[in-house]
CSV table of C-alpha atoms and ligand atoms in Angstrom, one decimal:
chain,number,residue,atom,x,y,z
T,199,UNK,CA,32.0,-13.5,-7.9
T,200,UNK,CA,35.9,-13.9,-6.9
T,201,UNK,CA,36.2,-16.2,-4.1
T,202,UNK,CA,37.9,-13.4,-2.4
T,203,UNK,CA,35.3,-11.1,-2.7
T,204,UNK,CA,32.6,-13.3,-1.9
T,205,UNK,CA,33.9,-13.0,2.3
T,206,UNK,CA,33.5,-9.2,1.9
T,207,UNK,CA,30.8,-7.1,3.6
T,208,UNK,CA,27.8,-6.3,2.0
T,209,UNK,CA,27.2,-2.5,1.3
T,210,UNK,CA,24.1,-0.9,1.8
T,211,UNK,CA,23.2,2.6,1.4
T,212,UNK,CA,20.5,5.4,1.5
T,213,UNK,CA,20.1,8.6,1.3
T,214,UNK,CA,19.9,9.0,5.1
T,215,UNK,CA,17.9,6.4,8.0
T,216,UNK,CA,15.7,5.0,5.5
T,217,UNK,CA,17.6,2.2,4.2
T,218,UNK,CA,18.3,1.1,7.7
T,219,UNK,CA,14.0,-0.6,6.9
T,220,UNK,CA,16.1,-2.7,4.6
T,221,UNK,CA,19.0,-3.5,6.9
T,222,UNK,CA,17.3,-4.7,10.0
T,223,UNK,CA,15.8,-7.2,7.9
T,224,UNK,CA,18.4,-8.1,6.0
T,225,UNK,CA,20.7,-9.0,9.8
T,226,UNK,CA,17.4,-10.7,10.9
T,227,UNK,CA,17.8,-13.1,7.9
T,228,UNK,CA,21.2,-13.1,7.3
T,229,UNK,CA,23.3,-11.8,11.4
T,230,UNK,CA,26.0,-14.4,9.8
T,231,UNK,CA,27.1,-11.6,7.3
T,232,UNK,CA,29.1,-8.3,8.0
T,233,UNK,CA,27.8,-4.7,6.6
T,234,UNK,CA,28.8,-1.5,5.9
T,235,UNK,CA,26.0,1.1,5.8
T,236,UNK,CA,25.9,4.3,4.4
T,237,UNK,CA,23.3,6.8,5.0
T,238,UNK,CA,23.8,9.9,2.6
T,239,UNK,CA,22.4,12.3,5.2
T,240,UNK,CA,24.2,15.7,3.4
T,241,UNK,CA,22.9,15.2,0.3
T,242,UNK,CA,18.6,14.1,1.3
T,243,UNK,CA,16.2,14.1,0.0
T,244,UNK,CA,17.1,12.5,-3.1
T,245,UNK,CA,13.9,12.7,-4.2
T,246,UNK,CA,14.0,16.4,-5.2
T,247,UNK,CA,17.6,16.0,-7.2
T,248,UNK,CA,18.2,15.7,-10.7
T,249,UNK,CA,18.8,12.4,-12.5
T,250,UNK,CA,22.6,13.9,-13.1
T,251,UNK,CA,23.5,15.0,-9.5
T,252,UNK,CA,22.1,11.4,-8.3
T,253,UNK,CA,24.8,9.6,-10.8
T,254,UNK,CA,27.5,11.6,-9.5
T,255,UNK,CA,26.5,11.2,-5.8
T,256,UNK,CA,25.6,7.2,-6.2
T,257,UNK,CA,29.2,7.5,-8.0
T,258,UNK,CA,31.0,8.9,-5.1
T,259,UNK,CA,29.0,5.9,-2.8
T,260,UNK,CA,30.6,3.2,-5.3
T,261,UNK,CA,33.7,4.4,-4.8
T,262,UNK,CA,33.8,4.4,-1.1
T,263,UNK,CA,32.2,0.8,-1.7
T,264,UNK,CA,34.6,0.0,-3.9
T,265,UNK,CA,38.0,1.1,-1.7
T,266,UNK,CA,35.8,-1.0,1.2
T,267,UNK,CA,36.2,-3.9,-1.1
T,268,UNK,CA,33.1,-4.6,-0.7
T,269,UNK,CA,30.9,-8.0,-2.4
T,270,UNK,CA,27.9,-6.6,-3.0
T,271,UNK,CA,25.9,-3.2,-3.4
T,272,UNK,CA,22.3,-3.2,-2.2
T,273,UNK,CA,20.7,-0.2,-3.4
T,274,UNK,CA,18.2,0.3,-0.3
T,275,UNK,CA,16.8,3.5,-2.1
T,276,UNK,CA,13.8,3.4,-4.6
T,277,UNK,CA,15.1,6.7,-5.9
T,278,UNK,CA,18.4,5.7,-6.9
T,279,UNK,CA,17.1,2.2,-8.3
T,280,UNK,CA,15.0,4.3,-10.6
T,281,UNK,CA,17.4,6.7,-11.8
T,282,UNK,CA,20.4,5.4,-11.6
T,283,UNK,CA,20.7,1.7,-11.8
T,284,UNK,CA,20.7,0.9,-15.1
T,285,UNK,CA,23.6,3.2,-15.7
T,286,UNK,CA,25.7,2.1,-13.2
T,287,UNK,CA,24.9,-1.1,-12.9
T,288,UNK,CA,27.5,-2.7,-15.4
T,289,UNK,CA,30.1,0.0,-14.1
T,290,UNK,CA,31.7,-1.8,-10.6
T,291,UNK,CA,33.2,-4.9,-9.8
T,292,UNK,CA,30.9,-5.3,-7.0
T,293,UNK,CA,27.0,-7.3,-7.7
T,294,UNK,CA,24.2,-4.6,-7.6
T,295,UNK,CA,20.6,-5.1,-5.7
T,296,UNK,CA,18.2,-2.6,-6.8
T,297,UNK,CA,15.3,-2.3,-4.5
T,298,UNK,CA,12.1,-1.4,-6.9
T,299,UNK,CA,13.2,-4.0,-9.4
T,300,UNK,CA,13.5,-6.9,-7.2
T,301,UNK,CA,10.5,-6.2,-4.6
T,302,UNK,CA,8.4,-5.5,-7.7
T,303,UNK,CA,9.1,-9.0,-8.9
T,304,UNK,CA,8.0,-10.3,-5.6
T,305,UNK,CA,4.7,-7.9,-4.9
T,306,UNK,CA,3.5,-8.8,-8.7
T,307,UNK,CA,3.9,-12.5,-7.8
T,308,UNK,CA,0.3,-12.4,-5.6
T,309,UNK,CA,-2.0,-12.8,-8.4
T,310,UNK,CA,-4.9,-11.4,-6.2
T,311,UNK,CA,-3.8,-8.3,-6.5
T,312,UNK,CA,-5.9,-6.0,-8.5
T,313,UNK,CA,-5.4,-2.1,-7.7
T,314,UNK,CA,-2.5,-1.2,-6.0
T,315,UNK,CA,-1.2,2.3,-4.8
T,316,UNK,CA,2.6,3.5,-4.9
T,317,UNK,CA,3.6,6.3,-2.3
T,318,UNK,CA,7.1,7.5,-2.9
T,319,UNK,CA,9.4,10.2,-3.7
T,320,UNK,CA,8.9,13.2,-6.6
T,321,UNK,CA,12.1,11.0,-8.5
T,322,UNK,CA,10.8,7.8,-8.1
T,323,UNK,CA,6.9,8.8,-9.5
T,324,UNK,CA,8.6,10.7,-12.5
T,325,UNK,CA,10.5,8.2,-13.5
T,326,UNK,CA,7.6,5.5,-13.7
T,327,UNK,CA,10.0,2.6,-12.6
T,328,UNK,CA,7.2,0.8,-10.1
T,329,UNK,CA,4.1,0.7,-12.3
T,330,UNK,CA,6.8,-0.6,-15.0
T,331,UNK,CA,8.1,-2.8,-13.4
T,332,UNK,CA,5.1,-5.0,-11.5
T,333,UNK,CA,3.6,-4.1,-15.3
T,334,UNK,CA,6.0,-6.1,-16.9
T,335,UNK,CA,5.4,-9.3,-14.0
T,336,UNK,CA,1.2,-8.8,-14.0
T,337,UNK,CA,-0.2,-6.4,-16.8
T,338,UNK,CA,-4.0,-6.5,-15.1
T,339,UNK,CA,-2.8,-4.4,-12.0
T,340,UNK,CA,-4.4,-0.9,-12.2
T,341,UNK,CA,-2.4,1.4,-10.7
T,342,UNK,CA,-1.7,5.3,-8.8
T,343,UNK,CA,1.4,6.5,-8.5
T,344,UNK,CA,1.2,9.5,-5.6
T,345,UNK,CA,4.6,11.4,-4.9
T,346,UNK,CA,4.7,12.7,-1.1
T,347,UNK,CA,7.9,15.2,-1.1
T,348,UNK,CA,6.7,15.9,2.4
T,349,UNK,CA,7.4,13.0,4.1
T,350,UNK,CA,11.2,12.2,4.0
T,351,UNK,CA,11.9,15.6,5.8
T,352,UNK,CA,9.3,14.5,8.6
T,353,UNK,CA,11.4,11.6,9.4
T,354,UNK,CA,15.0,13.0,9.0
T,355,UNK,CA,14.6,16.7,9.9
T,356,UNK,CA,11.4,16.7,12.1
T,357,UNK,CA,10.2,19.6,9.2
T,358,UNK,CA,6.6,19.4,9.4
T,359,UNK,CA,5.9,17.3,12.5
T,360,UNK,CA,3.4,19.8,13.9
T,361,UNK,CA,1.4,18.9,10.9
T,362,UNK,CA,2.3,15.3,10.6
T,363,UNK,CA,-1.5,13.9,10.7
T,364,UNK,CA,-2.8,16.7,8.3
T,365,UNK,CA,0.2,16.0,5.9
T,366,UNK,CA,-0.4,12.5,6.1
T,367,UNK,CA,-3.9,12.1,5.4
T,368,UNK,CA,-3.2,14.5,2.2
T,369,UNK,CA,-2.4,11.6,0.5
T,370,UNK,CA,-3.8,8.5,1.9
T,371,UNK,CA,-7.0,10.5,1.1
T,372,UNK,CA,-6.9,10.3,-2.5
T,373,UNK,CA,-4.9,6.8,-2.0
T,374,UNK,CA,-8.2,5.5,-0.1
T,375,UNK,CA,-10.8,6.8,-2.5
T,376,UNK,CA,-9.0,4.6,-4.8
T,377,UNK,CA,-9.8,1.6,-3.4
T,378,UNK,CA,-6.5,-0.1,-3.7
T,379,UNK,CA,-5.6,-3.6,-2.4
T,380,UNK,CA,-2.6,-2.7,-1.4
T,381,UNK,CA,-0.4,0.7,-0.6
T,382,UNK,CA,3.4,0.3,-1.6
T,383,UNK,CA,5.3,2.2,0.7
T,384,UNK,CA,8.1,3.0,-2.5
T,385,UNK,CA,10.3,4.8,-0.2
T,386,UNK,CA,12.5,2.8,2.4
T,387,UNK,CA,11.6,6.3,4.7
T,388,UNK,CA,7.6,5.8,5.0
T,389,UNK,CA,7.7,2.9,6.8
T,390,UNK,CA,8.8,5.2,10.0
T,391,UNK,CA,5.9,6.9,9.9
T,392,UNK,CA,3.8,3.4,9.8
T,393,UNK,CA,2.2,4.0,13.2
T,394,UNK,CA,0.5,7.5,11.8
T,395,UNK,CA,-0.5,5.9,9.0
T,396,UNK,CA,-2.5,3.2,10.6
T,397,UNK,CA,-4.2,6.0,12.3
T,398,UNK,CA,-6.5,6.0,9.1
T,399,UNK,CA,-6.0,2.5,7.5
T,400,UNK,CA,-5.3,-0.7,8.7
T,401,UNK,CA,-1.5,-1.9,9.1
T,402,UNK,CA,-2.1,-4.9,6.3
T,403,UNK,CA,-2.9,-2.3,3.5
T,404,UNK,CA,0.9,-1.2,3.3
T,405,UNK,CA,3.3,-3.1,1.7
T,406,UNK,CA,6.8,-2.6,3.3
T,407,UNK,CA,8.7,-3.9,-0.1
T,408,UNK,CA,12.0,-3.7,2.2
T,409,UNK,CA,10.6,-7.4,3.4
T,410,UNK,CA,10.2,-9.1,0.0
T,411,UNK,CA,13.7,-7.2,-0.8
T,412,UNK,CA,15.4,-8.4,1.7
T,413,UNK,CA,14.4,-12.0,1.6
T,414,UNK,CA,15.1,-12.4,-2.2
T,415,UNK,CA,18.8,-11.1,-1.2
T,416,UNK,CA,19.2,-12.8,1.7
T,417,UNK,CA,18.6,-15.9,-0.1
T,418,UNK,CA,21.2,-15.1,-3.2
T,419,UNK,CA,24.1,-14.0,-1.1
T,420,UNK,CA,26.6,-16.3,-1.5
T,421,UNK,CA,27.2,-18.6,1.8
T,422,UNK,CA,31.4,-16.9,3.1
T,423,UNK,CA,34.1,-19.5,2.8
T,424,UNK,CA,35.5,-18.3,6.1
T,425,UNK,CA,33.7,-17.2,8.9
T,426,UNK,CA,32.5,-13.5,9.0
T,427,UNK,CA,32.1,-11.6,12.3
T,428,UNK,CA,28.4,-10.1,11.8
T,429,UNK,CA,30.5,-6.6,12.0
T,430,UNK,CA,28.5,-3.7,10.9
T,431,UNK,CA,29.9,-0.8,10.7
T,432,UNK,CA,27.9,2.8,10.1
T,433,UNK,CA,28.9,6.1,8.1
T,434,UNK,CA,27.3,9.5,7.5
T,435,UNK,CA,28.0,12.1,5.1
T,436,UNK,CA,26.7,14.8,7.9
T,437,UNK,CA,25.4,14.8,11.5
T,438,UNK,CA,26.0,12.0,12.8
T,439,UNK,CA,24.5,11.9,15.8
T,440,UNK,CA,21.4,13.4,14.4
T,441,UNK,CA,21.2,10.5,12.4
T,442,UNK,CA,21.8,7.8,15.1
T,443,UNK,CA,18.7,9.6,17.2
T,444,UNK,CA,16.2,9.6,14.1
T,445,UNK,CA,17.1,5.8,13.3
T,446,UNK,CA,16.4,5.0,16.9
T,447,UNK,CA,12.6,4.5,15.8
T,448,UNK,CA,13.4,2.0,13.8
T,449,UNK,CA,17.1,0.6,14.4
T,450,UNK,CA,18.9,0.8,17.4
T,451,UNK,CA,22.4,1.7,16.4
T,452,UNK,CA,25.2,0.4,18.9
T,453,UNK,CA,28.4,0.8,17.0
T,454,UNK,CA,29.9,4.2,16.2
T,455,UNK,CA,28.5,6.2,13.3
T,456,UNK,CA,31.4,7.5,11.5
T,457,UNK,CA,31.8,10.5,9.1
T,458,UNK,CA,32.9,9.0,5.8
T,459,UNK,CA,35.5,10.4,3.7
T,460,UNK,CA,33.9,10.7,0.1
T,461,UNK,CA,36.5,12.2,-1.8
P,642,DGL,N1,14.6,6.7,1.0
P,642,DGL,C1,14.9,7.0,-0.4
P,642,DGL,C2,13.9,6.3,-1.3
P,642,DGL,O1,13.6,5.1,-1.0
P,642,DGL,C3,15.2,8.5,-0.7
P,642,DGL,C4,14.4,9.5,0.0
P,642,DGL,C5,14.9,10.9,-0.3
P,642,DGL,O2,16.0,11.2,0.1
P,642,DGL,O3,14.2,11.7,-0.9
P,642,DGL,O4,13.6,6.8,-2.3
């Protein structure tokens, strides 16, 4: 990386709150670095988009990235690492951190692991990119892959709340009768909802892979010549304050969430 580039901010981005499970951990390791966050909240779920309207939307991210000047890229959606790393990742100036392919590397590491269960989105299960990837670091694991399309608009639009437990247990049903080691919670929006899960299994069943994420970047960012501030700085694509009010479970946002420009 340039030495110029290397005092920039970091860029992180999801389709709405959900990355911000990647950014709190990443300021609890790293407060020394400064971030701009970028929470797609017109365009959710990303889940239920094609794998062509995902590369023009993580396009028009990059490019708002990019004019930010920005050092790094860390892809704090499982949906978009699936579908649309590999394309883009050669395409921008700026180093790319995909989240399934770097936490699976971490998770696969723990040999004990036998059976594992992967929750996340309708784009993510399609694609296959989890059981691929901690394949390709431990072929033993047996594996399920469940997608829960239901969830995400729980968390950002309060759409099924009433329901919440029976929509839950759904799927940690079949999950349980499984037998798994471990649940990966493959979408960076599940852990909100980590209280209602432990309702019907204990807390140390879920992996949150934003943890194992965020440690391996963490470690690899490159140490800033000059001093950074800790700045972070928030955008939206829609609703702003909609969005500041459902991160407020997890994140307690203090700076001004601004509208961003995308085009
Ligand atoms: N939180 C994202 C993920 O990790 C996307 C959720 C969505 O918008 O469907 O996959």
């Amino acid at each position: 990386m340039e030495e110029q580039r290397k005092n920039r901010p970091i860029g992180v981005f999801d389709s709405g709150v959900g990355g911000l499970t990647v950014l709190k951990q990443l300021v609890k390791l790293r407060p020394d670095m400064d971030y701009i966050y970028f929470g797609d909240t017109k365009n959710l779920p990303y889940g239920e988009k094609s794998k062509s309207r995902l590369l023009e939307i993580t396009r028009e991210i990059f490019d708002f990235f990019e004019k930010k000047e920005v050092s790094s890229v860390v892809m704090a959606c499982n949906t978009s690492s699936a579908q649309v790393y590999e394309e883009l990742k050669d395409s921008y100036p700026f180093k790319l951190y995909p989240i399934i392919q770097t936490a699976s590397k971490c998770i696969a590491q723990d040999k004990s692991l036998k059976k594992i269960v992967i929750f996340a989105t309708n784009g993510t299960i399609n694609s296959k990119m989890y059981s691929k990837s901690l394949k390709m670091h431990n072929q033993n694991l047996e594996m399920l892959e469940i997608a829960c399309p239901e969830w995400v608009p729980i968390v950002e639009k309060r759409i099924g709340s009433e329901n919440k437990a029976e929509l839950i247990e759904k799927y940690l049903k079949p999950a349980l009768d499984f037998k798994p080691d471990k649940i990966i919670l493959g979408c960076t929006h599940y852990p909100y909802l980590l209280d209602d899960f432990t309702q019907f299994a204990p807390k140390n069943l879920f992996i949150n892979p934003a943890e194992s994420f965020s440690e391996y970047i963490a470690k690899d960012f490159p140490k800033p010549s000059t001093k950074n501030q800790g700045m972070r700085e928030f955008f939206v694509s829609s609703e702003p304050q909609n969005f500041v009010k459902n991160a407020s479970v997890f994140y307690e946002i203090n700076e001004p969430v601004k509208l961003a420009d995308l085009g």
